């Protein structure tokens, strides 16, 4: 004998099932709701800070040489070797101090509960997909001001302050509002248009400086069966890597500042419109690799490395990230964005470069001066060189490339920075307003426009709307350029 | 003795109930509590803000979009998956042609092979499935568009996940593909327990396959279908839909919010934007939706039980 019911209860099974099963359903939605409370705030205060040591010439930050120093690193594209090497220097300097070093990809999972309990480590590389929101950390006063570090004498030359050994834009990037510097960006990223010099040579072309030349190069490439451009279609917030500096080049720094400041009608500036239209023309004329809006960053970089497209907007990490698909004779190069014409405000060569790998010292750290001393060591020329030669990226330390062999992309990046001189742009949207930058400007605005589903005018109107909403949203912390 | 009996029962129930309260009920209460605060999730300090998060949620276009997509997931996915699984299970177990000397009911030729093949996707983790399909949907050199090219359809090269009109369906198709095998097996087991005499009688009465299915198999399988429906709804509202959307889609959640689902939005608000309190508010809304879904399914599905 069987029954259509799994249960053999006598009556009202339906109702009991209902309760049981709703409960089962509830169980499933718990991860959605309950996990938030798992990191609920309940920790006690820990005011047992390490006593500070004596400030000497060799120890300008007054590190307690017996206190423990804890350092949590994001174990991402740059690996952990460079930090381990720097930790060894710290240990040599303070042999009595114990250093607790760990590397993880799960920064948020590991550290969010510790922030909530008030027991964070002394130095954190807050990077990667699980980056904790800097704006919130600053707004909630969870970070220590790094000004003592910046004003301390540099590791190599006691006559020079740390602040004077850094690349342009690094200190400002660490500020949010006012003077305190909350973040020390250690890596230095060059954003722009990346291409194969070999492919350009085969077309008998130079990198185009005006948009008319750009269109001509794309047309020539198209005739040879090669698309002009591709980009990370599924993450269209890669487009700004070349589009934002183009806007800055065409309309001047203030246009980008107004955008970052969420000023009314910032996006309606003629320079923005002209640049949007220029990019839209790439779509209209069929210079974008077919299928690009459905490609992710890896797929688009692979298509580009295979020679299916000439140009791609990207950052200097692309050399490392796509190393296994970039052919040996590719001759990777980067350039500042192509402008419109000779009436642009900034000369050709203006480029977006800024810090990456944000290091922070928590306000509630037990040994904050230890964390800062570790950073000071990392900003020495030797550590910087070690980083550059190991992970093919520049550091915030200005210099540190002499005497080591640079890869083609890195060499081209250094050359591009030289060419840019003072015209280094640093749009802040991506670190100030993550949601606005990624999901709204990137995916819903630029992504839709470059896929041909919005006209430039519609895209600008939509993006301006998002920016206005963000400006009014009281749950977002707002920032201004100084 | 009555007294002792209850003590006996309570003794058994205390531990599981305690665990349930600690890990299910208590987080619920905490979440509801946090939804009335301005907790960021990044610092221990927060204050009560009343219904601010709720009124904000009601004004939030993205929330409504994500709600709509989640509802669509909860309605369409079970319908398609279970319908398809029932069809496959029926063909495997009952739908075969009668063979001389064979059993009264049997599946189509090679049915035991199909049964195994259909179950394969269930073995793969949803994350792997999502990644594989993300490659297949690659418009430039993915399997699907390459196949189109190979058969001469050069002009039909959809953007798949890059197209706001297609993206949500692409994601759903992946979930159907990865879960249908489980239900085929589940329904096959249910069908195997239906006595062969009933089919014999139906055949004698001249019933064709369609009639057999709707008049005989489906009613006798109803409870299994109902459980399957609830289970599928859980997948569609919960972790599974999050995984595929997070891994596969533009943004994720795009293009232009066309694939944002509630779980994804909870995650983004809590862990990208540092607005944990608002995230718990959406979580509470998700809880309401889930409970409503379960209640509706149970209500609609209530039927007289058949004994056989």
PDB file of C-alpha atoms in Angstrom, chain A residues 1-11 13-15 17-18 21-30 32-43 108 112 115-118 129-134 136-137 140-142 233-237 289-296 299 303 306 308 364 434-435 438-440 443-445 448 451 453 462 466 473 475-476, chain B residues 20 23-24 27-28 30-31 34 38-46 56 62 134-135 137-141 149 154-155 157 159 161-164 219-224 226-227 230 233-234 238-239 247-252 254-257 263 265-276 279-280 283-284 286-287 290-291 293-295 298 302 304-308:
ATOM      1  CA  UNK A   1       0.000   0.000   0.000  1.00  0.00           C
ATOM      2  CA  UNK A   2       1.264   3.389  -0.785  1.00  0.00           C
ATOM      3  CA  UNK A   3       0.213   6.890  -0.229  1.00  0.00           C
ATOM      4  CA  UNK A   4       0.727  10.011  -2.229  1.00  0.00           C
ATOM      5  CA  UNK A   5       1.907  11.631   0.915  1.00  0.00           C
ATOM      6  CA  UNK A   6       5.316  11.081   2.298  1.00  0.00           C
ATOM      7  CA  UNK A   7       3.826  11.312   5.768  1.00  0.00           C
ATOM      8  CA  UNK A   8       1.446   8.843   7.285  1.00  0.00           C
ATOM      9  CA  UNK A   9      -0.122  11.163   9.788  1.00  0.00           C
ATOM     10  CA  UNK A  10      -3.836  10.925  10.298  1.00  0.00           C
ATOM     11  CA  UNK A  11      -5.123  14.374   9.633  1.00  0.00           C
ATOM     12  CA  UNK A  13      -0.850  16.927   7.621  1.00  0.00           C
ATOM     13  CA  UNK A  14      -1.079  19.800   5.208  1.00  0.00           C
ATOM     14  CA  UNK A  15      -1.051  22.356   7.923  1.00  0.00           C
ATOM     15  CA  UNK A  17       3.690  20.462   6.583  1.00  0.00           C
ATOM     16  CA  UNK A  18       3.102  24.093   5.949  1.00  0.00           C
ATOM     17  CA  UNK A  21       8.260  23.655   5.337  1.00  0.00           C
ATOM     18  CA  UNK A  22       7.984  27.354   5.922  1.00  0.00           C
ATOM     19  CA  UNK A  23      10.434  26.830   8.684  1.00  0.00           C
ATOM     20  CA  UNK A  24      12.681  24.988   6.259  1.00  0.00           C
ATOM     21  CA  UNK A  25      12.357  27.881   3.884  1.00  0.00           C
ATOM     22  CA  UNK A  26      13.149  30.237   6.673  1.00  0.00           C
ATOM     23  CA  UNK A  27      16.272  28.255   7.297  1.00  0.00           C
ATOM     24  CA  UNK A  28      17.378  28.948   3.799  1.00  0.00           C
ATOM     25  CA  UNK A  29      16.787  32.643   3.922  1.00  0.00           C
ATOM     26  CA  UNK A  30      18.811  32.782   7.091  1.00  0.00           C
ATOM     27  CA  UNK A  32      20.637  35.997   3.489  1.00  0.00           C
ATOM     28  CA  UNK A  33      19.580  37.722   6.656  1.00  0.00           C
ATOM     29  CA  UNK A  34      21.305  36.049   9.518  1.00  0.00           C
ATOM     30  CA  UNK A  35      24.856  36.170   8.311  1.00  0.00           C
ATOM     31  CA  UNK A  36      24.784  39.891   8.782  1.00  0.00           C
ATOM     32  CA  UNK A  37      24.094  39.500  12.427  1.00  0.00           C
ATOM     33  CA  UNK A  38      26.823  36.912  12.745  1.00  0.00           C
ATOM     34  CA  UNK A  39      29.246  39.770  12.700  1.00  0.00           C
ATOM     35  CA  UNK A  40      27.073  41.723  15.058  1.00  0.00           C
ATOM     36  CA  UNK A  41      28.626  44.186  17.340  1.00  0.00           C
ATOM     37  CA  UNK A  42      29.252  42.944  20.791  1.00  0.00           C
ATOM     38  CA  UNK A  43      32.953  43.138  21.448  1.00  0.00           C
ATOM     39  CA  UNK A 108      36.338  41.411   4.810  1.00  0.00           C
ATOM     40  CA  UNK A 112      35.089  42.842   9.640  1.00  0.00           C
ATOM     41  CA  UNK A 115      36.669  45.833  13.556  1.00  0.00           C
ATOM     42  CA  UNK A 116      33.296  45.233  15.135  1.00  0.00           C
ATOM     43  CA  UNK A 117      34.969  43.889  18.246  1.00  0.00           C
ATOM     44  CA  UNK A 118      37.456  46.727  18.379  1.00  0.00           C
ATOM     45  CA  UNK A 129      37.104  41.818  -4.125  1.00  0.00           C
ATOM     46  CA  UNK A 130      36.466  41.801  -0.383  1.00  0.00           C
ATOM     47  CA  UNK A 131      37.716  45.301   0.203  1.00  0.00           C
ATOM     48  CA  UNK A 132      36.062  47.029   3.140  1.00  0.00           C
ATOM     49  CA  UNK A 133      34.438  50.320   2.183  1.00  0.00           C
ATOM     50  CA  UNK A 134      36.994  53.033   2.891  1.00  0.00           C
ATOM     51  CA  UNK A 136      32.570  53.982   5.866  1.00  0.00           C
ATOM     52  CA  UNK A 137      35.774  53.147   7.728  1.00  0.00           C
ATOM     53  CA  UNK A 140      33.100  55.820  11.448  1.00  0.00           C
ATOM     54  CA  UNK A 141      36.561  56.911  12.659  1.00  0.00           C
ATOM     55  CA  UNK A 142      38.046  53.447  12.386  1.00  0.00           C
ATOM     56  CA  UNK A 233      31.813  44.569 -21.716  1.00  0.00           C
ATOM     57  CA  UNK A 234      30.487  42.831 -18.634  1.00  0.00           C
ATOM     58  CA  UNK A 235      32.345  45.305 -16.445  1.00  0.00           C
ATOM     59  CA  UNK A 236      31.977  48.516 -18.446  1.00  0.00           C
ATOM     60  CA  UNK A 237      33.571  50.466 -15.599  1.00  0.00           C
ATOM     61  CA  UNK A 289      34.893  44.035 -31.655  1.00  0.00           C
ATOM     62  CA  UNK A 290      31.651  42.173 -32.259  1.00  0.00           C
ATOM     63  CA  UNK A 291      30.240  40.637 -29.086  1.00  0.00           C
ATOM     64  CA  UNK A 292      32.221  42.904 -26.786  1.00  0.00           C
ATOM     65  CA  UNK A 293      29.263  43.775 -24.503  1.00  0.00           C
ATOM     66  CA  UNK A 294      29.087  40.110 -23.498  1.00  0.00           C
ATOM     67  CA  UNK A 295      32.790  39.683 -22.697  1.00  0.00           C
ATOM     68  CA  UNK A 296      34.270  39.860 -19.231  1.00  0.00           C
ATOM     69  CA  UNK A 299      37.781  37.356 -22.297  1.00  0.00           C
ATOM     70  CA  UNK A 303      40.627  38.621 -27.678  1.00  0.00           C
ATOM     71  CA  UNK A 306      45.124  37.469 -29.901  1.00  0.00           C
ATOM     72  CA  UNK A 308      41.317  40.631 -32.697  1.00  0.00           C
ATOM     73  CA  UNK A 364      41.959  50.912  17.411  1.00  0.00           C
ATOM     74  CA  UNK A 434      31.750  52.658  -5.718  1.00  0.00           C
ATOM     75  CA  UNK A 435      28.116  52.011  -6.534  1.00  0.00           C
ATOM     76  CA  UNK A 438      30.506  50.697 -11.182  1.00  0.00           C
ATOM     77  CA  UNK A 439      26.861  49.949 -11.425  1.00  0.00           C
ATOM     78  CA  UNK A 440      25.410  53.286 -12.516  1.00  0.00           C
ATOM     79  CA  UNK A 443      27.072  49.323 -16.307  1.00  0.00           C
ATOM     80  CA  UNK A 444      23.877  51.337 -16.759  1.00  0.00           C
ATOM     81  CA  UNK A 445      25.361  54.346 -18.520  1.00  0.00           C
ATOM     82  CA  UNK A 448      24.454  50.628 -22.451  1.00  0.00           C
ATOM     83  CA  UNK A 451      26.335  48.514 -26.745  1.00  0.00           C
ATOM     84  CA  UNK A 453      21.246  50.874 -26.534  1.00  0.00           C
ATOM     85  CA  UNK A 462      20.788  59.015 -17.098  1.00  0.00           C
ATOM     86  CA  UNK A 466      22.300  58.882 -10.858  1.00  0.00           C
ATOM     87  CA  UNK A 473      21.490  60.329  -0.633  1.00  0.00           C
ATOM     88  CA  UNK A 475      23.284  57.251   3.545  1.00  0.00           C
ATOM     89  CA  UNK A 476      26.350  57.881   1.370  1.00  0.00           C
TER      90      UNK A 476
ATOM     91  CA  UNK B  20      17.123  26.012  15.831  1.00  0.00           C
ATOM     92  CA  UNK B  23      20.917  29.611  14.607  1.00  0.00           C
ATOM     93  CA  UNK B  24      17.602  30.436  12.953  1.00  0.00           C
ATOM     94  CA  UNK B  27      19.479  35.698  13.778  1.00  0.00           C
ATOM     95  CA  UNK B  28      16.036  36.540  12.428  1.00  0.00           C
ATOM     96  CA  UNK B  30      18.625  40.271  15.326  1.00  0.00           C
ATOM     97  CA  UNK B  31      18.240  41.041  11.638  1.00  0.00           C
ATOM     98  CA  UNK B  34      19.263  45.807  12.825  1.00  0.00           C
ATOM     99  CA  UNK B  38      21.934  52.696  10.678  1.00  0.00           C
ATOM    100  CA  UNK B  39      24.559  50.019  11.244  1.00  0.00           C
ATOM    101  CA  UNK B  40      27.256  50.058   8.559  1.00  0.00           C
ATOM    102  CA  UNK B  41      28.656  46.623   9.224  1.00  0.00           C
ATOM    103  CA  UNK B  42      32.125  48.088   9.578  1.00  0.00           C
ATOM    104  CA  UNK B  43      32.039  49.558  13.050  1.00  0.00           C
ATOM    105  CA  UNK B  44      30.362  48.642  16.318  1.00  0.00           C
ATOM    106  CA  UNK B  45      28.557  51.973  16.561  1.00  0.00           C
ATOM    107  CA  UNK B  46      25.019  52.488  15.355  1.00  0.00           C
ATOM    108  CA  UNK B  56      13.942  54.162   1.674  1.00  0.00           C
ATOM    109  CA  UNK B  62      16.557  48.833  -7.779  1.00  0.00           C
ATOM    110  CA  UNK B 134      29.726  32.121 -18.765  1.00  0.00           C
ATOM    111  CA  UNK B 135      32.286  30.742 -21.221  1.00  0.00           C
ATOM    112  CA  UNK B 137      27.727  32.507 -23.556  1.00  0.00           C
ATOM    113  CA  UNK B 138      30.865  34.414 -24.597  1.00  0.00           C
ATOM    114  CA  UNK B 139      29.618  36.200 -27.734  1.00  0.00           C
ATOM    115  CA  UNK B 140      33.064  36.402 -29.304  1.00  0.00           C
ATOM    116  CA  UNK B 141      34.218  32.807 -29.164  1.00  0.00           C
ATOM    117  CA  UNK B 149      28.643  30.143 -36.930  1.00  0.00           C
ATOM    118  CA  UNK B 154      26.765  34.089 -39.042  1.00  0.00           C
ATOM    119  CA  UNK B 155      24.222  36.853 -38.690  1.00  0.00           C
ATOM    120  CA  UNK B 157      25.214  36.229 -32.878  1.00  0.00           C
ATOM    121  CA  UNK B 159      25.135  39.109 -26.944  1.00  0.00           C
ATOM    122  CA  UNK B 161      24.542  37.996 -21.030  1.00  0.00           C
ATOM    123  CA  UNK B 162      25.335  41.372 -22.560  1.00  0.00           C
ATOM    124  CA  UNK B 163      21.760  41.906 -23.716  1.00  0.00           C
ATOM    125  CA  UNK B 164      19.299  43.201 -21.103  1.00  0.00           C
ATOM    126  CA  UNK B 219      -2.242  12.930  -9.637  1.00  0.00           C
ATOM    127  CA  UNK B 220      -0.422  10.042  -8.003  1.00  0.00           C
ATOM    128  CA  UNK B 221       2.798  12.000  -7.985  1.00  0.00           C
ATOM    129  CA  UNK B 222       1.279  15.186  -6.657  1.00  0.00           C
ATOM    130  CA  UNK B 223       2.966  15.294  -3.266  1.00  0.00           C
ATOM    131  CA  UNK B 224       6.385  14.765  -4.750  1.00  0.00           C
ATOM    132  CA  UNK B 226       4.653  19.823  -4.468  1.00  0.00           C
ATOM    133  CA  UNK B 227       7.797  19.218  -2.436  1.00  0.00           C
ATOM    134  CA  UNK B 230       9.014  24.275  -2.702  1.00  0.00           C
ATOM    135  CA  UNK B 233      11.476  27.953  -4.989  1.00  0.00           C
ATOM    136  CA  UNK B 234      14.177  27.886  -2.353  1.00  0.00           C
ATOM    137  CA  UNK B 238      18.172  31.865  -2.285  1.00  0.00           C
ATOM    138  CA  UNK B 239      21.761  30.849  -2.654  1.00  0.00           C
ATOM    139  CA  UNK B 247      29.313  34.823 -11.186  1.00  0.00           C
ATOM    140  CA  UNK B 248      27.823  35.182 -14.645  1.00  0.00           C
ATOM    141  CA  UNK B 249      26.214  38.534 -15.168  1.00  0.00           C
ATOM    142  CA  UNK B 250      27.385  41.945 -16.223  1.00  0.00           C
ATOM    143  CA  UNK B 251      28.243  44.134 -13.346  1.00  0.00           C
ATOM    144  CA  UNK B 252      27.039  41.805 -11.632  1.00  0.00           C
ATOM    145  CA  UNK B 254      23.253  43.992 -15.157  1.00  0.00           C
ATOM    146  CA  UNK B 255      23.185  44.995 -17.871  1.00  0.00           C
ATOM    147  CA  UNK B 256      21.200  47.903 -16.561  1.00  0.00           C
ATOM    148  CA  UNK B 257      19.829  46.003 -13.528  1.00  0.00           C
ATOM    149  CA  UNK B 263      19.890  38.101  -2.511  1.00  0.00           C
ATOM    150  CA  UNK B 265      21.163  43.207  -3.640  1.00  0.00           C
ATOM    151  CA  UNK B 266      21.430  42.222   0.018  1.00  0.00           C
ATOM    152  CA  UNK B 267      25.001  41.156  -0.595  1.00  0.00           C
ATOM    153  CA  UNK B 268      25.942  44.313  -2.483  1.00  0.00           C
ATOM    154  CA  UNK B 269      24.444  46.627   0.100  1.00  0.00           C
ATOM    155  CA  UNK B 270      26.067  44.821   3.011  1.00  0.00           C
ATOM    156  CA  UNK B 271      29.485  44.055   1.612  1.00  0.00           C
ATOM    157  CA  UNK B 272      30.097  46.519  -1.174  1.00  0.00           C
ATOM    158  CA  UNK B 273      28.391  49.660   0.055  1.00  0.00           C
ATOM    159  CA  UNK B 274      28.856  49.247   3.790  1.00  0.00           C
ATOM    160  CA  UNK B 275      25.127  49.602   4.485  1.00  0.00           C
ATOM    161  CA  UNK B 276      24.474  46.487   6.499  1.00  0.00           C
ATOM    162  CA  UNK B 279      20.806  45.121   3.656  1.00  0.00           C
ATOM    163  CA  UNK B 280      19.030  43.500   6.603  1.00  0.00           C
ATOM    164  CA  UNK B 283      16.668  40.642   3.915  1.00  0.00           C
ATOM    165  CA  UNK B 284      13.491  41.060   5.925  1.00  0.00           C
ATOM    166  CA  UNK B 286      13.124  38.574   1.272  1.00  0.00           C
ATOM    167  CA  UNK B 287      11.968  36.652   4.320  1.00  0.00           C
ATOM    168  CA  UNK B 290       9.868  33.458   0.964  1.00  0.00           C
ATOM    169  CA  UNK B 291       7.242  32.779   3.592  1.00  0.00           C
ATOM    170  CA  UNK B 293       5.803  31.759  -1.462  1.00  0.00           C
ATOM    171  CA  UNK B 294       5.718  28.743   0.811  1.00  0.00           C
ATOM    172  CA  UNK B 295       2.239  29.595   2.057  1.00  0.00           C
ATOM    173  CA  UNK B 298       0.959  24.870   0.210  1.00  0.00           C
ATOM    174  CA  UNK B 302      -3.635  21.171  -1.031  1.00  0.00           C
ATOM    175  CA  UNK B 304      -7.233  15.221  -1.227  1.00  0.00           C
ATOM    176  CA  UNK B 305      -4.719  12.510  -0.654  1.00  0.00           C
ATOM    177  CA  UNK B 306      -5.080   9.422  -2.748  1.00  0.00           C
ATOM    178  CA  UNK B 307      -4.505   6.076  -1.167  1.00  0.00           C
ATOM    179  CA  UNK B 308      -3.510   3.224  -3.324  1.00  0.00           C
TER     180      UNK B 308
END
